[in-house]
Coordinates of C-alpha atoms and ligand atoms in Angstrom, one line a residue:
X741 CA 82.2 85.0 106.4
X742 CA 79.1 83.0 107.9
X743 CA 79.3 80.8 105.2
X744 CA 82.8 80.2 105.7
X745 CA 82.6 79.7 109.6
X746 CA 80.3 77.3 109.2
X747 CA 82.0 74.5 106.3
X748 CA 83.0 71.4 107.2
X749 CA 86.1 70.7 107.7
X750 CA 87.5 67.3 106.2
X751 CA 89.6 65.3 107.8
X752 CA 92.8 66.0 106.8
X753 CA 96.0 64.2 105.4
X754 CA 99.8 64.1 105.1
X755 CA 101.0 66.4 102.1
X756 CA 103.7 64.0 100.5
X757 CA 105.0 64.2 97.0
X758 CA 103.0 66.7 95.7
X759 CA 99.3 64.7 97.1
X760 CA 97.3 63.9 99.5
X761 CA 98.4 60.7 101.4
X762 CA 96.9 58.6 104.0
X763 CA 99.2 58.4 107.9
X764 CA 100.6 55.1 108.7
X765 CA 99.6 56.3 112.5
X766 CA 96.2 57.4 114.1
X767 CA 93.9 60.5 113.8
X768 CA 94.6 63.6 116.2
X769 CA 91.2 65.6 117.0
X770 CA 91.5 69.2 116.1
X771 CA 89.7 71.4 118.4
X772 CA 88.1 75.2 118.1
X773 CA 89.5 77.7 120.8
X774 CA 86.2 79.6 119.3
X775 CA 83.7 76.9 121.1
X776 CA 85.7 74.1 122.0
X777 CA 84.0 71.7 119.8
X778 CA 86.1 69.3 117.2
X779 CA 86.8 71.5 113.9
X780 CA 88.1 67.9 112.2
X781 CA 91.0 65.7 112.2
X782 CA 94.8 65.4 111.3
X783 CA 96.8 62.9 111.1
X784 CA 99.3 61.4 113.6
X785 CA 102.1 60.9 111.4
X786 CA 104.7 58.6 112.4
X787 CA 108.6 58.2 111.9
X788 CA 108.0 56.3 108.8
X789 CA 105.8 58.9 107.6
X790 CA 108.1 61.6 108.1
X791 CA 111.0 59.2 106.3
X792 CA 108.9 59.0 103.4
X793 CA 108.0 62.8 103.0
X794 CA 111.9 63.5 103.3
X795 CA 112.8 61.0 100.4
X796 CA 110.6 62.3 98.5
X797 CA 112.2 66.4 99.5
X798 CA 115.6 64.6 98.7
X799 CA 114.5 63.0 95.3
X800 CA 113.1 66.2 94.3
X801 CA 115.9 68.2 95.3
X802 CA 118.7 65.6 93.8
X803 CA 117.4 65.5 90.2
X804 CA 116.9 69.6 89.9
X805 CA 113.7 69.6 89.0
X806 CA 113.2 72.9 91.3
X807 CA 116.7 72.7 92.9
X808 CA 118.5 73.7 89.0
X809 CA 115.3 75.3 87.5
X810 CA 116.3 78.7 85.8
X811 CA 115.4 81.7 89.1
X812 CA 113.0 83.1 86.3
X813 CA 111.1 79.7 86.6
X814 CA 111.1 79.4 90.3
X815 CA 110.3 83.2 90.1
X816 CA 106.9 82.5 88.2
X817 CA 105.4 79.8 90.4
X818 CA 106.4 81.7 93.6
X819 CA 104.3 84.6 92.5
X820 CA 101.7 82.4 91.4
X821 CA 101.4 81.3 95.1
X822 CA 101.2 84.3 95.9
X823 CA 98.2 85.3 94.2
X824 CA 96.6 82.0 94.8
X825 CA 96.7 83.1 98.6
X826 CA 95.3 86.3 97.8
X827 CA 92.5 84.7 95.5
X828 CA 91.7 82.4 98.8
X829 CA 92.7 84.6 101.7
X830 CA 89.4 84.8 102.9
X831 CA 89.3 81.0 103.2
X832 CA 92.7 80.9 104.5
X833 CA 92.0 83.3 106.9
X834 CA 88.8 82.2 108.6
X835 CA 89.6 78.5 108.4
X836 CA 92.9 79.7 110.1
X837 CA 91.0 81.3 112.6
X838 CA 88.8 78.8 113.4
X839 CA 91.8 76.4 113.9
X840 CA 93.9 78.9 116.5
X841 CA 92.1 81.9 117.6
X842 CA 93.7 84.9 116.6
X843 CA 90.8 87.4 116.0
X844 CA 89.8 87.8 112.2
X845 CA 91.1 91.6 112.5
X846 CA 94.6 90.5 112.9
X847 CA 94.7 87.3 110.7
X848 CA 93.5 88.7 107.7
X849 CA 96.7 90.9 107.5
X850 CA 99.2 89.0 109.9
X851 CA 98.2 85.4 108.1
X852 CA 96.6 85.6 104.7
X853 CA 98.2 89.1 104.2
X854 CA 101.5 88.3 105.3
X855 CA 102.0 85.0 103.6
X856 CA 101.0 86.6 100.0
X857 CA 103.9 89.2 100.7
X858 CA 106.5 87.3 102.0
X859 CA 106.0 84.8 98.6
X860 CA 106.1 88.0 96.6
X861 CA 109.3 89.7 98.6
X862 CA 111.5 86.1 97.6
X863 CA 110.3 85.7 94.4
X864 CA 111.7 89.1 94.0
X865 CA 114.4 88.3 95.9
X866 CA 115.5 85.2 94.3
X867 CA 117.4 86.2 90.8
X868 CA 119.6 89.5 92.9
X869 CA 121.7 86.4 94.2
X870 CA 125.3 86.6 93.0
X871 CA 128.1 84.4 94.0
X872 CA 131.6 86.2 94.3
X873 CA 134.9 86.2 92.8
X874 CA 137.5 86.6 95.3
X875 CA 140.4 89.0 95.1
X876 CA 143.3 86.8 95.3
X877 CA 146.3 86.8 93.4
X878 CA 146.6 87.0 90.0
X879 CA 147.1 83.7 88.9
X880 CA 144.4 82.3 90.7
X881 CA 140.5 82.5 90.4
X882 CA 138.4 82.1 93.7
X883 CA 135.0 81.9 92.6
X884 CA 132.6 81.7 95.4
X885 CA 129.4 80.0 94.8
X886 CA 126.2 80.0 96.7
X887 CA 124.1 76.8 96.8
X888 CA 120.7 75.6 98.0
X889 CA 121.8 73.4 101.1
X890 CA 119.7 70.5 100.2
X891 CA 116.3 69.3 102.0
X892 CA 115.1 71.8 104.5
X893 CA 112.9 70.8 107.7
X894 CA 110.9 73.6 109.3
X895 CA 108.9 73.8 112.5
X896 CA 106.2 76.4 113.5
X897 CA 104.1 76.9 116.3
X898 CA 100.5 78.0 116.8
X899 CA 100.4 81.5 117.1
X900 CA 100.5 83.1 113.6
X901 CA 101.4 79.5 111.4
X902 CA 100.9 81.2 108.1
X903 CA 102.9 83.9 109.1
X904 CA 105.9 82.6 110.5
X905 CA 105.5 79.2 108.0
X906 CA 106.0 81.3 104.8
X907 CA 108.5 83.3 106.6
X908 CA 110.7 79.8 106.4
X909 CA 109.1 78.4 103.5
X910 CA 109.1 81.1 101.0
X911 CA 113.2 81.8 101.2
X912 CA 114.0 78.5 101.2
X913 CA 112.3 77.4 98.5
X914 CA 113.4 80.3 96.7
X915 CA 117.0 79.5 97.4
X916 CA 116.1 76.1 95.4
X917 CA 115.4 73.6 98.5
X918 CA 112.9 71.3 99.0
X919 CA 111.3 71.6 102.2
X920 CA 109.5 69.3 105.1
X921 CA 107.1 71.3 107.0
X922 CA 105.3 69.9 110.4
X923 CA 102.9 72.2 111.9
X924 CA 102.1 72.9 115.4
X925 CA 99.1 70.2 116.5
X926 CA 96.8 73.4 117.2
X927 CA 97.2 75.3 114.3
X928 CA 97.9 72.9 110.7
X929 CA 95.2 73.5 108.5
X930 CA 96.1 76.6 106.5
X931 CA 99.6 75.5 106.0
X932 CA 98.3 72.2 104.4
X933 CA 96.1 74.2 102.0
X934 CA 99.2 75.8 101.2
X935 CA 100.7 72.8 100.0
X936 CA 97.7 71.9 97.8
X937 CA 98.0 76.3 96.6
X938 CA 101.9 75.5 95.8
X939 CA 101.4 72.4 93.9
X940 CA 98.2 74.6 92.0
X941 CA 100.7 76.9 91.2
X942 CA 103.8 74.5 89.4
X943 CA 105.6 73.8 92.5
X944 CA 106.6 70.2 91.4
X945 CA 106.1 67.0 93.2
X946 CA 108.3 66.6 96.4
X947 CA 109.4 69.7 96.6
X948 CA 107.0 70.9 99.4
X949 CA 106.0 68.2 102.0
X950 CA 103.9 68.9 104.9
X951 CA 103.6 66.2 107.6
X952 CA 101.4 66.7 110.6
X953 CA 100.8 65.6 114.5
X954 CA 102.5 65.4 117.6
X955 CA 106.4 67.5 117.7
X956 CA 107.6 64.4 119.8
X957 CA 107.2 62.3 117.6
X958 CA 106.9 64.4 114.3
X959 CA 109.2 67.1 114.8
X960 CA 111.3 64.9 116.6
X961 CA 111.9 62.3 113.6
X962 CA 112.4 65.2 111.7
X963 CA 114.9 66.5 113.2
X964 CA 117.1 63.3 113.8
X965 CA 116.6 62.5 110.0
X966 CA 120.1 62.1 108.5
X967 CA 118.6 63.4 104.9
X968 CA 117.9 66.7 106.5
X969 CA 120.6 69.7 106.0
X970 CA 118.9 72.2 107.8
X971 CA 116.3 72.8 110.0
X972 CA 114.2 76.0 110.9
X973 CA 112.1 76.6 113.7
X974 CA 110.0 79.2 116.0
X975 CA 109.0 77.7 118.9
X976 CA 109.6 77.5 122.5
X977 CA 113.3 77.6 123.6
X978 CA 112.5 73.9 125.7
X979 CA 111.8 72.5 122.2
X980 CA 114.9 74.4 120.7
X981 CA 117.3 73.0 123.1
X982 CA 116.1 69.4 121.9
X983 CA 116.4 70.5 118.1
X984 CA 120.0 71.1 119.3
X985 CA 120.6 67.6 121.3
X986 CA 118.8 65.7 117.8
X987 CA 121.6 67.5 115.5
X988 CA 124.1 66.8 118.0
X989 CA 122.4 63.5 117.8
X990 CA 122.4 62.6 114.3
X991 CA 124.4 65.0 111.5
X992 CA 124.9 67.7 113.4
X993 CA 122.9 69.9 111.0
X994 CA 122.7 73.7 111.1
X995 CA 119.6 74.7 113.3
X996 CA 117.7 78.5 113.5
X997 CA 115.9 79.0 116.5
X998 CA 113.4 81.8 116.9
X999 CA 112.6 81.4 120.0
X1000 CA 110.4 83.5 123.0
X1001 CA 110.8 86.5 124.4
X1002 CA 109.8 88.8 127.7
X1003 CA 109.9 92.3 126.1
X1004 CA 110.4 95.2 128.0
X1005 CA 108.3 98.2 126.8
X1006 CA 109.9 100.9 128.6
X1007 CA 107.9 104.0 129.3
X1008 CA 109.8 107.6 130.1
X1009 CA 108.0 110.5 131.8
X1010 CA 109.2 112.2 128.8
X1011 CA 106.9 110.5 126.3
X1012 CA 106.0 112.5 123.5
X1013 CA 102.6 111.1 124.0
X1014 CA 101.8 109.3 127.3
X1015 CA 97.8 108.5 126.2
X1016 CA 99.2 107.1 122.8
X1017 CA 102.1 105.3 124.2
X1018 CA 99.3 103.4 126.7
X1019 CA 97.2 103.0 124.1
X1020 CA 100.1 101.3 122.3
X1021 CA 101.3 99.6 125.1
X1022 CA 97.7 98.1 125.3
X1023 CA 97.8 96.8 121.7
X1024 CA 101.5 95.2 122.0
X1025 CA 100.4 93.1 124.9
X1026 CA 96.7 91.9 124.3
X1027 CA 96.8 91.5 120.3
X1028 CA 96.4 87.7 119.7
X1029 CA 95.5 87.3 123.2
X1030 CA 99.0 88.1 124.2
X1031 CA 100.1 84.9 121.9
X1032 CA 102.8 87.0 119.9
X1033 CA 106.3 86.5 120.1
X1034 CA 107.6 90.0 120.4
X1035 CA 104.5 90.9 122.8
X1036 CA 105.7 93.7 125.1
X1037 CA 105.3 91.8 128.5
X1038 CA 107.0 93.6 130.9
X1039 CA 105.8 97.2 131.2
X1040 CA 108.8 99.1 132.9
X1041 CA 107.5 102.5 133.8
X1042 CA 109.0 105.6 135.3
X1043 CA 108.1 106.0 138.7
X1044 CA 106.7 109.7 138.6
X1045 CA 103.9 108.5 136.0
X1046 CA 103.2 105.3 137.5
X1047 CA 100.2 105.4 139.1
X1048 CA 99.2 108.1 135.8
X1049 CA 100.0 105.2 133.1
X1050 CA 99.0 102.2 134.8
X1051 CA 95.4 104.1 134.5
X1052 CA 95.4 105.1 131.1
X1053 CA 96.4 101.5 130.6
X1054 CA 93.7 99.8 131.9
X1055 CA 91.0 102.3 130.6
X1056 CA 92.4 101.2 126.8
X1057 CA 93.0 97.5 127.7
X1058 CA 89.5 97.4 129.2
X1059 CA 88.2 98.9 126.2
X1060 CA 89.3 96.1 124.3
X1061 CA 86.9 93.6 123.3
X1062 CA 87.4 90.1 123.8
X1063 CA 84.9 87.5 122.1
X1064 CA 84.4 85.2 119.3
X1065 CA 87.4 86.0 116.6
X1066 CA 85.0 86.0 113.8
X1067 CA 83.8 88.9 114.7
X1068 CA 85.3 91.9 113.5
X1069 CA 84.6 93.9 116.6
X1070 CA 86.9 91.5 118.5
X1071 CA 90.2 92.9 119.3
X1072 CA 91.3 89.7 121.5
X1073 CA 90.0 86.3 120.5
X1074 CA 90.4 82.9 122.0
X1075 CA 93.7 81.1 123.9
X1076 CA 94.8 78.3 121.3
X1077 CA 94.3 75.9 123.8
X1078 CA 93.1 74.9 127.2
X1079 CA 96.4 74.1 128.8
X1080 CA 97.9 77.4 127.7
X1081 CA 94.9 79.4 129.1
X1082 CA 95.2 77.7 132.4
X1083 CA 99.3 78.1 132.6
X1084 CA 98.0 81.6 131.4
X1085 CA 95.9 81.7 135.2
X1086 CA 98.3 79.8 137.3
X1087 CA 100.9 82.7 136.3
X1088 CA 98.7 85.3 137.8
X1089 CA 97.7 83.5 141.0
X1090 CA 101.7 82.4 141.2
X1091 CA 102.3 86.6 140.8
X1092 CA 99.4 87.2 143.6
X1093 CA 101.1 85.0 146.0
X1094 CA 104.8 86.8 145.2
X1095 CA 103.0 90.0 146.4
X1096 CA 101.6 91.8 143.5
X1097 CA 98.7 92.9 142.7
X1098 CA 95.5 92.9 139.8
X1099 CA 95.3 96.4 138.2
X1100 CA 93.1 94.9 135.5
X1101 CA 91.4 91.3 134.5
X1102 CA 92.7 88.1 135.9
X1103 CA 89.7 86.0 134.8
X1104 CA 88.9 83.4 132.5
X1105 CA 85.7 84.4 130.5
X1106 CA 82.6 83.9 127.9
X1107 CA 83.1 80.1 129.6
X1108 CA 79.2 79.9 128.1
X1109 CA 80.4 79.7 124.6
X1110 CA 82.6 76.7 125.7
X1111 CA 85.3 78.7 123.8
X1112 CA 88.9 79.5 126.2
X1113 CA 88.8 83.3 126.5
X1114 CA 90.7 85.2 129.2
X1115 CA 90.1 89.2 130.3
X1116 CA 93.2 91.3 129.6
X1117 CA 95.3 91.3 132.6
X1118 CA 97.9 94.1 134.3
X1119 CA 99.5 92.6 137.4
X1120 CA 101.5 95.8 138.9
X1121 CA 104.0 95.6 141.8
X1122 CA 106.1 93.1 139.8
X1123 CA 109.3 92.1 141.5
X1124 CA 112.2 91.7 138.5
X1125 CA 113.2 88.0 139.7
X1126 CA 109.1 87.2 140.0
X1127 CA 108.4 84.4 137.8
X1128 CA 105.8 86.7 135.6
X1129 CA 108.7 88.9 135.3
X1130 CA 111.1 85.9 134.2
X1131 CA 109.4 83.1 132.0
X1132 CA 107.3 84.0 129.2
X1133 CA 103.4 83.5 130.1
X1134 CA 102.6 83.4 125.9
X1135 CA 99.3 84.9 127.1
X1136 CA 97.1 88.2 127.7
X1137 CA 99.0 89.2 130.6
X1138 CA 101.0 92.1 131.1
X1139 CA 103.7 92.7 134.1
X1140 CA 104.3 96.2 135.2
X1141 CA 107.4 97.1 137.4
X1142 CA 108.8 100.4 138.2
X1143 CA 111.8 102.2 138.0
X1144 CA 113.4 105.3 138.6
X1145 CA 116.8 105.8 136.7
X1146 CA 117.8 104.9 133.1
X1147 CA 120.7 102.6 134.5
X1148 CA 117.9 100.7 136.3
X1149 CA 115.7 100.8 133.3
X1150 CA 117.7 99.4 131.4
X1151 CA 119.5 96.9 134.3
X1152 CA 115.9 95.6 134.2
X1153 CA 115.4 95.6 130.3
X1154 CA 118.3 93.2 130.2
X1155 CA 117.7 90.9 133.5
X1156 CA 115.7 88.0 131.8
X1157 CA 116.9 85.6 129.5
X1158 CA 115.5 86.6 126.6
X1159 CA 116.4 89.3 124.0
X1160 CA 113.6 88.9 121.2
X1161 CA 112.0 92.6 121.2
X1162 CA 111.7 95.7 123.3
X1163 CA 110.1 99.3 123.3
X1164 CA 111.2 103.0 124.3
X1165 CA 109.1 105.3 125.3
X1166 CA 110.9 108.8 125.0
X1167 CA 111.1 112.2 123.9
X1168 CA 115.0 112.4 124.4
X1169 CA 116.8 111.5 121.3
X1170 CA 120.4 111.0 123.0
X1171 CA 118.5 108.7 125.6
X1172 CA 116.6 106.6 122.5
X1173 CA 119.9 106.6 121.3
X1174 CA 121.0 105.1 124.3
X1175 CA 118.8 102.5 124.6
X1176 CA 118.7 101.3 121.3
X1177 CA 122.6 100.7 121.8
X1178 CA 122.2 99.7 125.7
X1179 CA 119.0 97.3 125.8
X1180 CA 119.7 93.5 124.5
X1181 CA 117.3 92.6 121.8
X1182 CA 116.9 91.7 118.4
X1183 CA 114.3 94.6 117.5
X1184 CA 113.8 97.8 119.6
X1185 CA 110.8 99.7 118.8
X1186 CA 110.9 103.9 119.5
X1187 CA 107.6 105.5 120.6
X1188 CA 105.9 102.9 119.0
X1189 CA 105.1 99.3 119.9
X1190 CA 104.8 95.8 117.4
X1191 CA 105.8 97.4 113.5
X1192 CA 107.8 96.2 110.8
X1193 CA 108.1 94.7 107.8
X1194 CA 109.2 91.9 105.1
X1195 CA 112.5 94.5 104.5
X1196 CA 114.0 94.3 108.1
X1197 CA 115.2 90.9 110.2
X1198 CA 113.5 90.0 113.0
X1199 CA 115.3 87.6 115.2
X1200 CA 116.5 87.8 119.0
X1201 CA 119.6 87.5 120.8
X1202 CA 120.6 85.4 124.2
X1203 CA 117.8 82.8 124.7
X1204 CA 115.1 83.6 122.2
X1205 CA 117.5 82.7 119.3
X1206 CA 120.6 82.7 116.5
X1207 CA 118.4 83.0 113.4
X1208 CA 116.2 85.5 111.5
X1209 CA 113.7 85.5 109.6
X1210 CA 112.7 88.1 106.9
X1211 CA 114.2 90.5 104.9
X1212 CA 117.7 89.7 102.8
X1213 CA 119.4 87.9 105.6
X1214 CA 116.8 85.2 105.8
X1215 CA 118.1 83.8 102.9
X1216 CA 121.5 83.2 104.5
X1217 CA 120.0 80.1 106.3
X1218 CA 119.3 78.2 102.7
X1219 CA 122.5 78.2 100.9
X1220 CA 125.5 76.8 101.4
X1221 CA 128.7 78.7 100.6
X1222 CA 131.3 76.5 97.9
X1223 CA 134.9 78.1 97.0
X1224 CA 136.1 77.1 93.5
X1225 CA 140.1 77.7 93.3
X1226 CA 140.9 77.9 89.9
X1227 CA 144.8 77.9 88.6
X1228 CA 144.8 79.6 85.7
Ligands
NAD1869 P1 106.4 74.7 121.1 O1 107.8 74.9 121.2 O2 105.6 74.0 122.1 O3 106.0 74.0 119.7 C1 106.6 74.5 118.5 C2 106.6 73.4 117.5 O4 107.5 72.4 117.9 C3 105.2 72.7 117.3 O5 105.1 72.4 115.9 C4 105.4 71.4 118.1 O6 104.6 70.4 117.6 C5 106.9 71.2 117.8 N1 107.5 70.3 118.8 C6 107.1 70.1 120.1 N2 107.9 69.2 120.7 C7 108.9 68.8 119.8 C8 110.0 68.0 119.9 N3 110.3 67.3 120.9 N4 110.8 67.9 118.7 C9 110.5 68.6 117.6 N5 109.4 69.4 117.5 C10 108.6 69.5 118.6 O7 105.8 76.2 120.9 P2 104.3 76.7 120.7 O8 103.6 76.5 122.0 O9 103.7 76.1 119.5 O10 104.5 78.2 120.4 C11 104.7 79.2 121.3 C12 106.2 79.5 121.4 O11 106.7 79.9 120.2 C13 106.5 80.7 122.4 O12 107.6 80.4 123.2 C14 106.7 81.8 121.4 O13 107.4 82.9 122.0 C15 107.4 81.2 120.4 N6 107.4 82.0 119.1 C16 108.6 82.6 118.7 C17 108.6 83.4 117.6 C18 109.9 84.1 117.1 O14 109.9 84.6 116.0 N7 110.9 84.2 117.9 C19 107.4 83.6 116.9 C20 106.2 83.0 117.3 C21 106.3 82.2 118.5

């Protein structure tokens, strides 16, 4: 791994037509959350960059040289790519870390891990696709067909881009699209090594572009190109609301948001197991330094165990340790980047000021390594219309605000915006029950915190999205339904 940590980095290029190409536009300097030094450079693409990597996604699409080969062919190279990520995963994890700051622990599994499994899951996935025949009357034949929908542009953030890339990438192009990938600025490296993995394992040229560099200019372009059908993104719901206005804007093209979320983790006094359920609670908030989507942000706990929980909390969250995400001991590495870590502190001293109060952290640390690390932080006495209570902070920061019925549980479950994830804490099965049916969000975990898998969606509801990703109803997103009605 020291070996690893230590490679140069090249500077990198745009991903266009199956090689490496030189930007029309400037260099961007990548920085490491690890040490804050420069890790290398990407490139600034520009609109006529972007222009070029979707012709070549649309020429590769319209002559069927991946969009009509047999599924058995797309099937092989898919599951080469999969075993060309685990051959590097490694590589792909650590240069992954070294580009965002998730601790090696996690990215090994959530990134590396997750990508190989995901390409695997749609390879699989990709030759159990019927189309339909309608029952209509008898002298008629209503054959439903389902179809790639053409050139795909996808947008990922920072937080886990291998992850949530393949997540878009892998059903799409298992559908039979080509596919436009930007990156976020903070976080593009492993998904260009991706490209270069796809391309090593028969993906042909144009099929998979990856263009890099700033999302208003990059993702922006993208998303008002008139040769893209669809576009794919997980991001922040600001930047969703302009993928909206660009469709509106220019072909009014289907758009899947996955967007944020401000999870309630809801702890009963009737916990089967109050020390694991903090313990739990700990891990769902601080993981990734807080930078997960489904992170359970708000703790809501009963008011009899308050004072009990919030304790047991902070002697697990305390325990965690937070340094240098190379190291495997770390259990929270670095913020991604400097303006997140200090939106991360204003939220805190914004809380103060409302009233509540530090039960744990609060502090930017390990500023001697020149690296953006922050303590895990429980601010109790949380009012529900607080900002900390409201926005999502994206960092390690967990809001904890009391209650004392269920009504008022879940009243404050479902008083923010969002609807991405939530947790129950309870040894009542009506009452899990309950608030599985009662609590708005796209996944609900019960007396556990931050599982799943490739087989179920994961997607929210209000503002942190329409779409999902994984599992079979992913690959919704990437066809287009076509009714043939045949007179016989
Ligand atoms: P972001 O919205 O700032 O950026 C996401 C991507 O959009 C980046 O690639 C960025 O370059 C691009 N972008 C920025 N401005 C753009 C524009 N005007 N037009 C087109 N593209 C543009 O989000 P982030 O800070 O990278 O990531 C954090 C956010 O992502 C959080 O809100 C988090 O909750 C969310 N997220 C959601 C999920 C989910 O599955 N629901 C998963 C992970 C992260």
């Amino acid at each position: 791994m020291n070996q690893l940590r230590n490679h140069d980095v090249p500077p990198q290029k745009l991903f266009i037509e199956g090689a490496w190409q030189e930007g029309s536009g400037e260099t961007l300097e990548v920085l490491s959350p690890i040490d804050g030094q420069k890790l290398t450079t990407i490139c600034r693409a520009t609109p006529a960059d972007v222009e070029r990597a979707v012709a070549s996604a649309r020429a590769a699409f319209d002559d069927g040289r991946w969009s009509r080969m047999a599924p058995a062919g797309r099937k092989k190279v898919l599951h080469r790519l999969a075993d060309l990520i685990e051959r590097d995963a490694l590589e792909l994890a650590v240069l992954g870390v070294r580009d965002n700051g998730t601790e090696i622990s996690t990215a090994i599994k959530a990134e590396a891990g997750s990508a190989a499994a995901t390409f695997r899951y749609y390879a699989e996935a990709l030759d159990k696709v019927y189309g339909e025949i309608a029952p209509t009357a008898d002298n008629v034949l209503g054959l439903v067909h389902r179809e790639p929908v053409g050139v795909v542009g996808a947008i990922v953030p920072w937080n886990f881009p291998l992850m949530i890339g393949s997540w878009k990438l892998a059903p799409a192009l298992a559908a039979g699209n080509s596919v436009v990938l930007k990156p976020a600025e903070s976080a593009s490296l492993t998904l260009l090594r991706i490209a270069e993995l796809a391309s090593e394992a028969g993906l042909p040229d144009g099929v998979f572009n990856v263009v890099t560099g700033q999302g208003s200019v990059v993702g922006e372009a993208l998303a008002l190109s008139m040769d893209v059908d669809v576009m794919v993104f997980t991001g922040s719901g600001g930047v969703g609301r302009r993928l909206l206005e660009y469709s509106a804007r220019s072909n009014l093209k289907r758009c899947y948001l996955e967007l944020g979320g401000k999870s309630p983790n809801i702890v009963f006094a009737d916990a089967p197991d109050l020390e694991l359920a903090a313990k739990t609670s700990a891990m769902a908030i601080f993981r990734n330094a807080g930078q997960v989507c489904v992170a359970g942000s708000r703790l809501l706990v009963e008011d009899s165990i308050h004072d009990e929980f919030v304790a047991a909390l902070a002697k697990h969250s305390a325990a965690m340790k937070v340094g240098d995400p190379l190291e495997l001991s770390s259990q929270i590495g670095a913020v991604n980047n400097l303006t997140q870590l200090e939106g991360n502190l204003a939220f805190v001293a914004g809380a103060l000021e409302q009233g509540a109060e530090i039960a744990l952290g609060g502090a930017r640390i390990l500023q001697d390594t020149g690296g953006w690390y922050m303590e895990p932080t429980i601010v109790t006495g949380v009012k529900p219309d607080d900002a900390i209570a409201q926005q999502e902070v994206f960092g390690p920061v967990l809001a904890v605000t009391r209650f004392s019925t269920d009504k008022e549980a879940v009243a404050l479950a479902n008083s923010t915006d969002y609807g991405l994830a939530a947790g129950v804490w309870t040894s009542n099965l009506s009452r899990a029950h309950r608030m599985v049916r009662d609590v708005r969000a796209g996944i609900i975990h019960v007396n556990t915190y931050g599982g799943s898998d490739m087989t179920v969606p994961l997607g929210g509801v209000k503002q942190s999205g329409n779409g999902h990703d994984k599992s079979l109803h992913a690959m919704d997103k990437y066809y287009d339904l076509k009714t043939a009605w045949m007179q016989l």
